[in-house]
Amino acid sequence: VSRALNAAKRDLVNAKTVVRIVRAAESLGYQPNPIARSLKTAKTNTIGVILPDLTNPLFPPIVRGIEDVLQPAGYTSLIVNTDNDPGREESLVQSLRSRQVDGFIIATALMDHPLLDELHRQGVPLVMVNRRPHHLNVSCVSPDDAHGAELAVRHLASLGHRRIAQLAGPSNTSTGLARSAAFHSTMKTLGIEDPPQLTYTCDYWTEESGAQGLRSLLDSGVEFTAVVAGNDLIALGCYDVLAERRLSCPDDLSVVGFNDMPFVDKVRPALTTIAIPSAQIGAEAARVLIETIDDPTRTPRSVWLPSSLVIRSSTMAPVVRDSLVTATA
Amino acid sequence: VSRALNAAKRDLVNAKTVVRIVRAAESLGYQPNPIARSLKTAKTNTIGVILPDLTNPLFPPIVRGIEDVLQPAGYTSLIVNTDNDPGREESLVQSLRSRQVDGFIIATALMDHPLLDELHRQGVPLVMVNRRPHHLNVSCVSPDDAHGAELAVRHLASLGHRRIAQLAGPSNTSTGLARSAAFHSTMKTLGIEDPPQLTYTCDYWTEESGAQGLRSLLDSGVEFTAVVAGNDLIALGCYDVLAERRLSCPDDLSVVGFNDMPFVDKVRPALTTIAIPSAQIGAEAARVLIETIDDPTRTPRSVWLPSSLVIRSSTMAPVVRDSLVTATA
DNA sequence: CTGAAAGCGCTAACAA
DNA sequence: TTGTTAGCGCTTTCAG
C-alpha cells in the first residue's frame, strides 16, 4: 500500500494493484499521516523562517515569495520573529531544530553571528536573505545593495545636489555596510566631496534611529541639500524631524529611501526610493534552499537581484540659497 | 526516563533519579523528538493560522499577538494565505488538517462558509478573528465594530457634517455588515438624514474598491461633505480619487478610516481612523483557542475588544459652500 | 511484483 | 517508585 500510494515508488508495483489500492484509499477517505512519515524518514518537510519582525512591512512580501515556492514543493514554513534579540533568536533556532526542520531561511543575520557558524558547521541547510556574512561560505540572496545606493547618489547628483548626506544603516549588518560603501565610492566616482561629517550611521533600521540621525546632522551645522537613507524607515524618520523643525521636503531637503516598502508611495511627500524585488528575493531564497536540501554537497550560491530607482516627490533640484549655483533641473 | 523528563509526571519518580537522568540527558546532549511524541500522543502543538494575505498590514500585528501567546504555551503556528480564494483556502485547511494541527485561528471567514461548518461539526477547535458568522456557534474575537463606526459618525457629526456618505466594506463579511449597520443606526440616532444613495458597498476591502466607490458617489451627484470608509485601505482609495479629481482632503471632503493600520499616520493627510487593538485581538484569540483545546466541551466565547477614535488631519468641519449653514468647529 | 516484519523515538498501561 | 512492553502510522529492507 505504501508503495502504491507513493508517487515515486509507484512503478515498483503492478498498475492494476495501484488502481485497486487507490480506489480503496479513496473510499475509506484515507489520509497519510505526515507525522508518522517524518518519524520514519527523518524529514519533516518543514522550513524555519527567521525574521526580525513580521510587523516590519519589508518582510511580508518576502515571506509571500518564500511561501509561493515552498508550498508547491510540499514544504511548510514556520515563521518566527526574533525582535533582533540574539537570545531569543538562539532559543527559537534551537526550538526549530528540535522540531526537526529541514532547513532555515534567515533574514536576521548580523555580520558576526556565532549561531550561523554553528548551524553551518553542523551542515544544516540554510540560506540567508538580505544579508551576506562574508567570512561564511553559505548561500545568500539579496538585492543589489551597491547598485541601489549608486542609483540613489547618481539621481541626487543629476538633480544638481553637491552636498549629499548619508544616514547609513547599522554597521553590524552587511546591508548597512554594503550600501554605505557604495554611497562613498559613488560619491568619489562622481567627484563629489564626501566628508565624514556628512555620514551618520544609525544604530537601528528604524524611524526613531533615522530621526535621531537627521537631528544630529542638522544640529552639527554641516550644510547639505539631500540625504540618502539606509532604508525607507530611516527615511520616514527624516520626515518626522523635518516636520518637527518646520522644514519642507523636498524644498529644504531631498530624501531618498531604500526598499520601496508598501505605502511609501502614499506618504507625504511620496518617497523617492530604491525598489527591491522582495517577492523574488523570497522565492529565490526558497529555491536555493530546496536545492541545498536535495543536494547538500552543492556549493553555496550567492545571488543578487536587481534594485531600481523609483522617483517620486521627495527629491528635487536643490533650491538656491545664498549661493550662485544654478539648479539644473 | 520519559517520566523524569516530562515536567508534568516528574513527581511520579524519585527526586534523586530525576537528577541522575537529567544529568545524563544533558551530558549526552539529549533532545526530545517532538515528532515521535506527536505520533504517540496525537498532539502536534501546532496551530493553523488562516489569513487572507499577510501582506495586508492589518494582519502582521494580529499575528504577532497570536504568537506572543502561542509560543510561551508551547505551540507553533503555521501561517497560510488564502488570497481570498475559497478553493485555495479549502486545500490549505485540508493540508493543515492532515498535518494534524491541534486547532485553527481563522481570519478569512465569509458569512456563508461551508468549510467552517464542517470543521465545527467535526469538533476541530477553532476561533475566528475579526469575523463572526452568526449562525455558527464558534468562538470569535474581534474589535467592537459597531462602536467604532458609531465613533466615526459621531466625530463627523460633532464637526458639523450633515451630509455623511459611507463606503461600506463587502456585505459578505460580518465586519462589513456590522460597521454598516452601526453607521446607519447612529445616523438615525443623531437624526441625520441617511439616504441610500449616500452608501456605496465596496466589493473588496481594497484601495481599488474604495476608489471605485468614491468615484461612483462623486459621479452620482449626491452632495456630501464627509465619508466614513469601511477600512483604511478603502479610505486610502478615496485619497487617490481626490488627488485625481484635484479635490482636497479635508477641505473638500473629510474622510475617516477604520483599523488604524501601520503608517496611516504618515500618509497625507494623516488619516483620522478607528484604532483597533490588533495585537490584543490576536493574543485573545490564541488564549481562547488554547482554552478550547484544553477543554473541548467549553462553551464558545465571543469577545469584543474596544475600538477608539484617533483624530488626525483627514477630518475637519465642513467648509461652507453656497449654503447658510455655519460650521460649529 | 507482493508480503512480512522491523523499527523510527516516544508515551502509557501494566506489572513488579 | 521503577521496569517492561506495546504500539502510534509509516517506510524499507528482506524474502518470497
GROMACS .gro file of N, CA and C in nm, chain A residues 104-247:
model
  432
  104PHE      N    1   1.676   2.624   0.706
  104PHE     CA    2   1.645   2.757   0.757
  104PHE      C    3   1.657   2.862   0.648
  105ILE      N    4   1.568   2.959   0.653
  105ILE     CA    5   1.587   3.081   0.577
  105ILE      C    6   1.602   3.191   0.681
  106ILE      N    7   1.712   3.262   0.677
  106ILE     CA    8   1.745   3.353   0.785
  106ILE      C    9   1.760   3.496   0.735
  107ALA      N   10   1.682   3.586   0.792
  107ALA     CA   11   1.686   3.725   0.747
  107ALA      C   12   1.735   3.817   0.857
  108THR      N   13   1.795   3.759   0.959
  108THR     CA   14   1.830   3.842   1.075
  108THR      C   15   1.979   3.852   1.098
  109ALA      N   16   2.055   3.793   1.010
  109ALA     CA   17   2.195   3.775   1.044
  109ALA      C   18   2.273   3.904   1.059
  110LEU      N   19   2.341   3.916   1.168
  110LEU     CA   20   2.437   4.024   1.183
  110LEU      C   21   2.568   3.975   1.121
  111MET      N   22   2.663   4.067   1.107
  111MET     CA   23   2.789   4.030   1.045
  111MET      C   24   2.856   3.917   1.123
  112ASP      N   25   2.853   3.934   1.254
  112ASP     CA   26   2.924   3.841   1.339
  112ASP      C   27   2.819   3.755   1.407
  113HIS      N   28   2.817   3.629   1.374
  113HIS     CA   29   2.700   3.553   1.410
  113HIS      C   30   2.735   3.408   1.446
  114PRO      N   31   2.765   3.387   1.573
  114PRO     CA   32   2.808   3.255   1.619
  114PRO      C   33   2.708   3.144   1.585
  115LEU      N   34   2.580   3.179   1.596
  115LEU     CA   35   2.476   3.080   1.571
  115LEU      C   36   2.487   3.025   1.430
  116LEU      N   37   2.508   3.117   1.337
  116LEU     CA   38   2.521   3.079   1.197
  116LEU      C   39   2.638   2.984   1.177
  117ASP      N   40   2.750   3.025   1.234
  117ASP     CA   41   2.869   2.940   1.227
  117ASP      C   42   2.832   2.798   1.263
  118GLU      N   43   2.762   2.788   1.377
  118GLU     CA   44   2.734   2.656   1.429
  118GLU      C   45   2.643   2.577   1.335
  119LEU      N   46   2.536   2.641   1.292
  119LEU     CA   47   2.444   2.573   1.200
  119LEU      C   48   2.520   2.527   1.077
  120HIS      N   49   2.600   2.619   1.028
  120HIS     CA   50   2.674   2.590   0.906
  120HIS      C   51   2.769   2.473   0.928
  121ARG      N   52   2.838   2.474   1.042
  121ARG     CA   53   2.932   2.367   1.072
  121ARG      C   54   2.861   2.233   1.080
  122GLN      N   55   2.742   2.237   1.136
  122GLN     CA   56   2.667   2.112   1.151
  122GLN      C   57   2.602   2.067   1.021
  123GLY      N   58   2.624   2.145   0.917
  123GLY     CA   59   2.571   2.105   0.788
  123GLY      C   60   2.420   2.121   0.774
  124VAL      N   61   2.361   2.208   0.856
  124VAL     CA   62   2.218   2.234   0.841
  124VAL      C   63   2.197   2.319   0.716
  125PRO      N   64   2.109   2.277   0.626
  125PRO     CA   65   2.085   2.358   0.507
  125PRO      C   66   2.030   2.494   0.547
  126LEU      N   67   2.087   2.599   0.494
  126LEU     CA   68   2.036   2.731   0.528
  126LEU      C   69   2.070   2.829   0.418
  127VAL      N   70   1.984   2.928   0.403
  127VAL     CA   71   2.018   3.038   0.313
  127VAL      C   72   1.980   3.169   0.380
  128MET      N   73   2.064   3.266   0.357
  128MET     CA   74   2.044   3.396   0.417
  128MET      C   75   1.969   3.483   0.319
  129VAL      N   76   1.890   3.573   0.374
  129VAL     CA   77   1.816   3.663   0.290
  129VAL      C   78   1.850   3.805   0.332
  130ASN      N   79   1.881   3.889   0.235
  130ASN     CA   80   1.911   4.030   0.263
  130ASN      C   81   2.041   4.052   0.338
  131ARG      N   82   2.108   3.947   0.373
  131ARG     CA   83   2.232   3.962   0.449
  131ARG      C   84   2.334   3.868   0.390
  132ARG      N   85   2.459   3.907   0.395
  132ARG     CA   86   2.563   3.815   0.350
  132ARG      C   87   2.688   3.829   0.434
  133PRO      N   88   2.704   3.740   0.529
  133PRO     CA   89   2.822   3.744   0.615
  133PRO      C   90   2.939   3.689   0.536
  134HIS      N   91   3.032   3.774   0.501
  134HIS     CA   92   3.132   3.735   0.400
  134HIS      C   93   3.228   3.624   0.441
  135HIS      N   94   3.249   3.609   0.571
  135HIS     CA   95   3.351   3.509   0.606
  135HIS      C   96   3.293   3.368   0.602
  136LEU      N   97   3.161   3.359   0.592
  136LEU     CA   98   3.098   3.228   0.592
  136LEU      C   99   3.063   3.189   0.450
  137ASN      N  100   3.078   3.064   0.424
  137ASN     CA  101   3.050   3.018   0.289
  137ASN      C  102   2.909   2.959   0.281
  138VAL      N  103   2.810   3.047   0.294
  138VAL     CA  104   2.672   3.000   0.286
  138VAL      C  105   2.600   3.070   0.172
  139SER      N  106   2.491   3.012   0.130
  139SER     CA  107   2.414   3.073   0.023
  139SER      C  108   2.344   3.199   0.072
  140CYS      N  109   2.337   3.299  -0.015
  140CYS     CA  110   2.273   3.425   0.020
  140CYS      C  111   2.191   3.471  -0.098
  141VAL      N  112   2.079   3.532  -0.070
  141VAL     CA  113   2.015   3.608  -0.176
  141VAL      C  114   1.972   3.743  -0.122
  142SER      N  115   2.004   3.846  -0.197
  142SER     CA  116   1.976   3.981  -0.150
  142SER      C  117   1.961   4.072  -0.271
  143PRO      N  118   1.907   4.192  -0.247
  143PRO     CA  119   1.903   4.288  -0.356
  143PRO      C  120   2.045   4.337  -0.383
  144ASP      N  121   2.064   4.398  -0.496
  144ASP     CA  122   2.194   4.454  -0.526
  144ASP      C  123   2.207   4.588  -0.453
  145ASP      N  124   2.252   4.579  -0.328
  145ASP     CA  125   2.259   4.698  -0.243
  145ASP      C  126   2.352   4.803  -0.301
  146ALA      N  127   2.466   4.757  -0.351
  146ALA     CA  128   2.565   4.852  -0.401
  146ALA      C  129   2.508   4.931  -0.519
  147HIS      N  130   2.448   4.859  -0.611
  147HIS     CA  131   2.393   4.928  -0.727
  147HIS      C  132   2.280   5.023  -0.686
  148GLY      N  133   2.199   4.978  -0.590
  148GLY     CA  134   2.090   5.063  -0.542
  148GLY      C  135   2.141   5.193  -0.484
  149ALA      N  136   2.241   5.182  -0.397
  149ALA     CA  137   2.295   5.304  -0.336
  149ALA      C  138   2.355   5.394  -0.443
  150GLU      N  139   2.418   5.331  -0.542
  150GLU     CA  140   2.476   5.411  -0.651
  150GLU      C  141   2.366   5.486  -0.726
  151LEU      N  142   2.257   5.418  -0.753
  151LEU     CA  143   2.146   5.483  -0.823
  151LEU      C  144   2.096   5.603  -0.744
  152ALA      N  145   2.087   5.586  -0.612
  152ALA     CA  146   2.036   5.694  -0.527
  152ALA      C  147   2.127   5.816  -0.539
  153VAL      N  148   2.258   5.793  -0.524
  153VAL     CA  149   2.352   5.905  -0.529
  153VAL      C  150   2.350   5.971  -0.668
  154ARG      N  151   2.351   5.888  -0.771
  154ARG     CA  152   2.352   5.944  -0.906
  154ARG      C  153   2.225   6.026  -0.935
  155HIS      N  154   2.114   5.978  -0.885
  155HIS     CA  155   1.990   6.052  -0.903
  155HIS      C  156   2.001   6.191  -0.842
  156LEU      N  157   2.047   6.195  -0.720
  156LEU     CA  158   2.062   6.321  -0.650
  156LEU      C  159   2.162   6.412  -0.722
  157ALA      N  160   2.272   6.352  -0.763
  157ALA     CA  161   2.375   6.430  -0.831
  157ALA      C  162   2.320   6.487  -0.961
  158SER      N  163   2.245   6.408  -1.032
  158SER     CA  164   2.192   6.456  -1.161
  158SER      C  165   2.091   6.568  -1.140
  159LEU      N  166   2.032   6.570  -1.021
  159LEU     CA  167   1.939   6.679  -0.988
  159LEU      C  168   2.016   6.807  -0.955
  160GLY      N  169   2.145   6.794  -0.935
  160GLY     CA  170   2.227   6.911  -0.905
  160GLY      C  171   2.279   6.917  -0.762
  161HIS      N  172   2.246   6.816  -0.683
  161HIS     CA  173   2.293   6.818  -0.544
  161HIS      C  174   2.443   6.794  -0.538
  162ARG      N  175   2.509   6.870  -0.451
  162ARG     CA  176   2.652   6.852  -0.432
  162ARG      C  177   2.684   6.830  -0.283
  163ARG      N  178   2.590   6.863  -0.198
  163ARG     CA  179   2.609   6.838  -0.055
  163ARG      C  180   2.511   6.729  -0.016
  164ILE      N  181   2.556   6.605  -0.028
  164ILE     CA  182   2.468   6.491  -0.006
  164ILE      C  183   2.508   6.418   0.122
  165ALA      N  184   2.415   6.410   0.216
  165ALA     CA  185   2.444   6.340   0.341
  165ALA      C  186   2.396   6.196   0.333
  166GLN      N  187   2.449   6.116   0.424
  166GLN     CA  188   2.404   5.978   0.429
  166GLN      C  189   2.362   5.941   0.571
  167LEU      N  190   2.246   5.879   0.583
  167LEU     CA  191   2.203   5.820   0.709
  167LEU      C  192   2.215   5.670   0.690
  168ALA      N  193   2.333   5.619   0.719
  168ALA     CA  194   2.361   5.478   0.689
  168ALA      C  195   2.291   5.385   0.787
  169GLY      N  196   2.263   5.264   0.740
  169GLY     CA  197   2.208   5.161   0.828
  169GLY      C  198   2.317   5.108   0.920
  170PRO      N  199   2.277   5.033   1.021
  170PRO     CA  200   2.369   4.983   1.122
  170PRO      C  201   2.489   4.911   1.060
  171SER      N  202   2.606   4.935   1.114
  171SER     CA  203   2.726   4.879   1.055
  171SER      C  204   2.750   4.735   1.099
  172ASN      N  205   2.663   4.683   1.182
  172ASN     CA  206   2.677   4.541   1.214
  172ASN      C  207   2.592   4.455   1.122
  173THR      N  208   2.537   4.518   1.016
  173THR     CA  209   2.465   4.440   0.916
  173THR      C  210   2.536   4.457   0.782
  174SER      N  211   2.541   4.350   0.707
  174SER     CA  212   2.609   4.355   0.578
  174SER      C  213   2.539   4.455   0.487
  175THR      N  214   2.407   4.463   0.499
  175THR     CA  215   2.330   4.555   0.418
  175THR      C  216   2.373   4.700   0.444
  176GLY      N  217   2.384   4.733   0.571
  176GLY     CA  218   2.426   4.868   0.607
  176GLY      C  219   2.563   4.899   0.549
  177LEU      N  220   2.652   4.807   0.566
  177LEU     CA  221   2.788   4.824   0.517
  177LEU      C  222   2.793   4.839   0.365
  178ALA      N  223   2.723   4.748   0.296
  178ALA     CA  224   2.730   4.747   0.150
  178ALA      C  225   2.674   4.877   0.092
  179ARG      N  226   2.561   4.922   0.147
  179ARG     CA  227   2.501   5.044   0.094
  179ARG      C  228   2.590   5.164   0.121
  180SER      N  229   2.645   5.166   0.240
  180SER     CA  230   2.729   5.279   0.277
  180SER      C  231   2.856   5.284   0.192
  181ALA      N  232   2.917   5.168   0.173
  181ALA     CA  233   3.039   5.164   0.092
  181ALA      C  234   3.010   5.212  -0.050
  182ALA      N  235   2.897   5.167  -0.105
  182ALA     CA  236   2.862   5.207  -0.241
  182ALA      C  237   2.833   5.357  -0.247
  183PHE      N  238   2.772   5.408  -0.142
  183PHE     CA  239   2.749   5.552  -0.135
  183PHE      C  240   2.881   5.627  -0.150
  184HIS      N  241   2.978   5.588  -0.066
  184HIS     CA  242   3.106   5.658  -0.068
  184HIS      C  243   3.177   5.643  -0.202
  185SER      N  244   3.174   5.522  -0.256
  185SER     CA  245   3.251   5.504  -0.379
  185SER      C  246   3.185   5.577  -0.495
  186THR      N  247   3.053   5.585  -0.494
  186THR     CA  248   2.986   5.661  -0.600
  186THR      C  249   3.017   5.810  -0.587
  187MET      N  250   3.015   5.859  -0.465
  187MET     CA  251   3.049   5.999  -0.443
  187MET      C  252   3.188   6.028  -0.500
  188LYS      N  253   3.278   5.936  -0.473
  188LYS     CA  254   3.415   5.953  -0.520
  188LYS      C  255   3.419   5.953  -0.673
  189THR      N  256   3.354   5.853  -0.730
  189THR     CA  257   3.349   5.842  -0.876
  189THR      C  258   3.298   5.970  -0.940
  190LEU      N  259   3.195   6.027  -0.876
  190LEU     CA  260   3.135   6.147  -0.933
  190LEU      C  261   3.214   6.273  -0.898
  191GLY      N  262   3.315   6.255  -0.817
  191GLY     CA  263   3.395   6.370  -0.778
  191GLY      C  264   3.322   6.466  -0.685
  192ILE      N  265   3.230   6.412  -0.605
  192ILE     CA  266   3.158   6.497  -0.510
  192ILE      C  267   3.226   6.486  -0.374
  193GLU      N  268   3.241   6.598  -0.311
  193GLU     CA  269   3.305   6.598  -0.180
  193GLU      C  270   3.221   6.514  -0.083
  194ASP      N  271   3.291   6.434  -0.003
  194ASP     CA  272   3.219   6.339   0.082
  194ASP      C  273   3.285   6.331   0.220
  195PRO      N  274   3.276   6.441   0.293
  195PRO     CA  275   3.342   6.445   0.423
  195PRO      C  276   3.271   6.355   0.523
  196PRO      N  277   3.344   6.302   0.619
  196PRO     CA  278   3.286   6.210   0.717
  196PRO      C  279   3.169   6.272   0.795
  197GLN      N  280   3.171   6.403   0.812
  197GLN     CA  281   3.063   6.464   0.891
  197GLN      C  282   2.927   6.449   0.822
  198LEU      N  283   2.931   6.420   0.693
  198LEU     CA  284   2.804   6.408   0.621
  198LEU      C  285   2.744   6.268   0.630
  199THR      N  286   2.816   6.178   0.695
  199THR     CA  287   2.759   6.044   0.714
  199THR      C  288   2.731   6.020   0.861
  200TYR      N  289   2.609   5.979   0.889
  200TYR     CA  290   2.574   5.938   1.025
  200TYR      C  291   2.530   5.793   1.015
  201THR      N  292   2.583   5.709   1.103
  201THR     CA  293   2.545   5.568   1.099
  201THR      C  294   2.440   5.539   1.206
  202CYS      N  295   2.323   5.498   1.161
  202CYS     CA  296   2.213   5.472   1.255
  202CYS      C  297   2.238   5.342   1.333
  203ASP      N  298   2.186   5.338   1.452
  203ASP     CA  299   2.203   5.217   1.533
  203ASP      C  300   2.104   5.108   1.492
  204TYR      N  301   1.989   5.151   1.444
  204TYR     CA  302   1.887   5.053   1.406
  204TYR      C  303   1.824   5.094   1.273
  205TRP      N  304   1.754   5.000   1.213
  205TRP     CA  305   1.684   5.028   1.088
  205TRP      C  306   1.546   5.084   1.118
  206THR      N  307   1.536   5.183   1.202
  206THR     CA  308   1.404   5.228   1.245
  206THR      C  309   1.383   5.378   1.221
  207GLU      N  310   1.258   5.419   1.227
  207GLU     CA  311   1.226   5.559   1.215
  207GLU      C  312   1.294   5.641   1.324
  208GLU      N  313   1.287   5.590   1.447
  208GLU     CA  314   1.345   5.663   1.559
  208GLU      C  315   1.494   5.687   1.533
  209SER      N  316   1.559   5.582   1.489
  209SER     CA  317   1.702   5.592   1.467
  209SER      C  318   1.732   5.690   1.353
  210GLY      N  319   1.648   5.687   1.250
  210GLY     CA  320   1.665   5.780   1.139
  210GLY      C  321   1.643   5.923   1.184
  211ALA      N  322   1.541   5.941   1.268
  211ALA     CA  323   1.509   6.074   1.318
  211ALA      C  324   1.628   6.128   1.398
  212GLN      N  325   1.678   6.043   1.484
  212GLN     CA  326   1.792   6.082   1.566
  212GLN      C  327   1.911   6.120   1.477
  213GLY      N  328   1.932   6.043   1.373
  213GLY     CA  329   2.043   6.070   1.282
  213GLY      C  330   2.029   6.205   1.215
  214LEU      N  331   1.911   6.234   1.163
  214LEU     CA  332   1.894   6.361   1.093
  214LEU      C  333   1.908   6.478   1.190
  215ARG      N  334   1.853   6.460   1.310
  215ARG     CA  335   1.868   6.566   1.410
  215ARG      C  336   2.015   6.595   1.433
  216SER      N  337   2.090   6.489   1.449
  216SER     CA  338   2.232   6.506   1.476
  216SER      C  339   2.303   6.577   1.360
  217LEU      N  340   2.269   6.538   1.239
  217LEU     CA  341   2.328   6.602   1.121
  217LEU      C  342   2.292   6.751   1.116
  218LEU      N  343   2.163   6.778   1.137
  218LEU     CA  344   2.114   6.915   1.132
  218LEU      C  345   2.181   7.000   1.240
  219ASP      N  346   2.192   6.942   1.359
  219ASP     CA  347   2.249   7.017   1.471
  219ASP      C  348   2.398   7.041   1.454
  220SER      N  349   2.462   6.955   1.375
  220SER     CA  350   2.608   6.967   1.363
  220SER      C  351   2.647   7.089   1.280
  221GLY      N  352   2.551   7.145   1.210
  221GLY     CA  353   2.581   7.265   1.135
  221GLY      C  354   2.638   7.243   0.995
  222VAL      N  355   2.670   7.116   0.959
  222VAL     CA  356   2.716   7.095   0.821
  222VAL      C  357   2.604   7.128   0.725
  223GLU      N  358   2.644   7.170   0.607
  223GLU     CA  359   2.542   7.203   0.508
  223GLU      C  360   2.516   7.083   0.419
  224PHE      N  361   2.392   7.058   0.387
  224PHE     CA  362   2.359   6.953   0.289
  224PHE      C  363   2.219   6.978   0.237
  225THR      N  364   2.197   6.938   0.113
  225THR     CA  365   2.068   6.965   0.050
  225THR      C  366   1.992   6.836   0.022
  226ALA      N  367   2.056   6.723   0.049
  226ALA     CA  368   1.991   6.595   0.022
  226ALA      C  369   2.046   6.490   0.116
  227VAL      N  370   1.967   6.387   0.139
  227VAL     CA  371   2.014   6.279   0.223
  227VAL      C  372   1.971   6.145   0.164
  228VAL      N  373   2.066   6.051   0.162
  228VAL     CA  374   2.025   5.917   0.122
  228VAL      C  375   2.018   5.832   0.248
  229ALA      N  376   1.902   5.772   0.267
  229ALA     CA  377   1.876   5.696   0.389
  229ALA      C  378   1.903   5.548   0.365
  230GLY      N  379   1.946   5.480   0.469
  230GLY     CA  380   1.980   5.338   0.458
  230GLY      C  381   1.861   5.253   0.422
  231ASN      N  382   1.743   5.294   0.467
  231ASN     CA  383   1.621   5.227   0.421
  231ASN      C  384   1.501   5.322   0.437
  232ASP      N  385   1.385   5.275   0.400
  232ASP     CA  386   1.268   5.362   0.400
  232ASP      C  387   1.226   5.406   0.540
  233LEU      N  388   1.244   5.318   0.636
  233LEU     CA  389   1.207   5.354   0.773
  233LEU      C  390   1.293   5.470   0.821
  234ILE      N  391   1.422   5.462   0.793
  234ILE     CA  392   1.511   5.572   0.830
  234ILE      C  393   1.468   5.700   0.758
  235ALA      N  394   1.428   5.684   0.631
  235ALA     CA  395   1.381   5.800   0.555
  235ALA      C  396   1.256   5.860   0.618
  236LEU      N  397   1.165   5.773   0.662
  236LEU     CA  398   1.043   5.824   0.724
  236LEU      C  399   1.075   5.896   0.855
  237GLY      N  400   1.178   5.849   0.923
  237GLY     CA  401   1.224   5.919   1.044
  237GLY      C  402   1.265   6.061   1.009
  238CYS      N  403   1.326   6.079   0.892
  238CYS     CA  404   1.363   6.214   0.847
  238CYS      C  405   1.239   6.301   0.832
  239TYR      N  406   1.135   6.243   0.775
  239TYR     CA  407   1.011   6.318   0.759
  239TYR      C  408   0.966   6.376   0.893
  240ASP      N  409   0.975   6.292   0.996
  240ASP     CA  410   0.930   6.337   1.128
  240ASP      C  411   1.010   6.458   1.175
  241VAL      N  412   1.143   6.448   1.157
  241VAL     CA  413   1.229   6.557   1.203
  241VAL      C  414   1.203   6.683   1.121
  242LEU      N  415   1.186   6.665   0.990
  242LEU     CA  416   1.158   6.779   0.904
  242LEU      C  417   1.031   6.850   0.951
  243ALA      N  418   0.928   6.772   0.981
  243ALA     CA  419   0.803   6.830   1.028
  243ALA      C  420   0.825   6.902   1.160
  244GLU      N  421   0.900   6.839   1.246
  244GLU     CA  422   0.918   6.898   1.380
  244GLU      C  423   1.002   7.026   1.372
  245ARG      N  424   1.084   7.041   1.269
  245ARG     CA  425   1.165   7.163   1.256
  245ARG      C  426   1.106   7.259   1.153
  246ARG      N  427   0.986   7.225   1.107
  246ARG     CA  428   0.918   7.309   1.009
  246ARG      C  429   1.000   7.327   0.882
  247LEU      N  430   1.069   7.222   0.845
  247LEU     CA  431   1.140   7.223   0.718
  247LEU      C  432   1.057   7.145   0.618
   0.00000   0.00000   0.00000
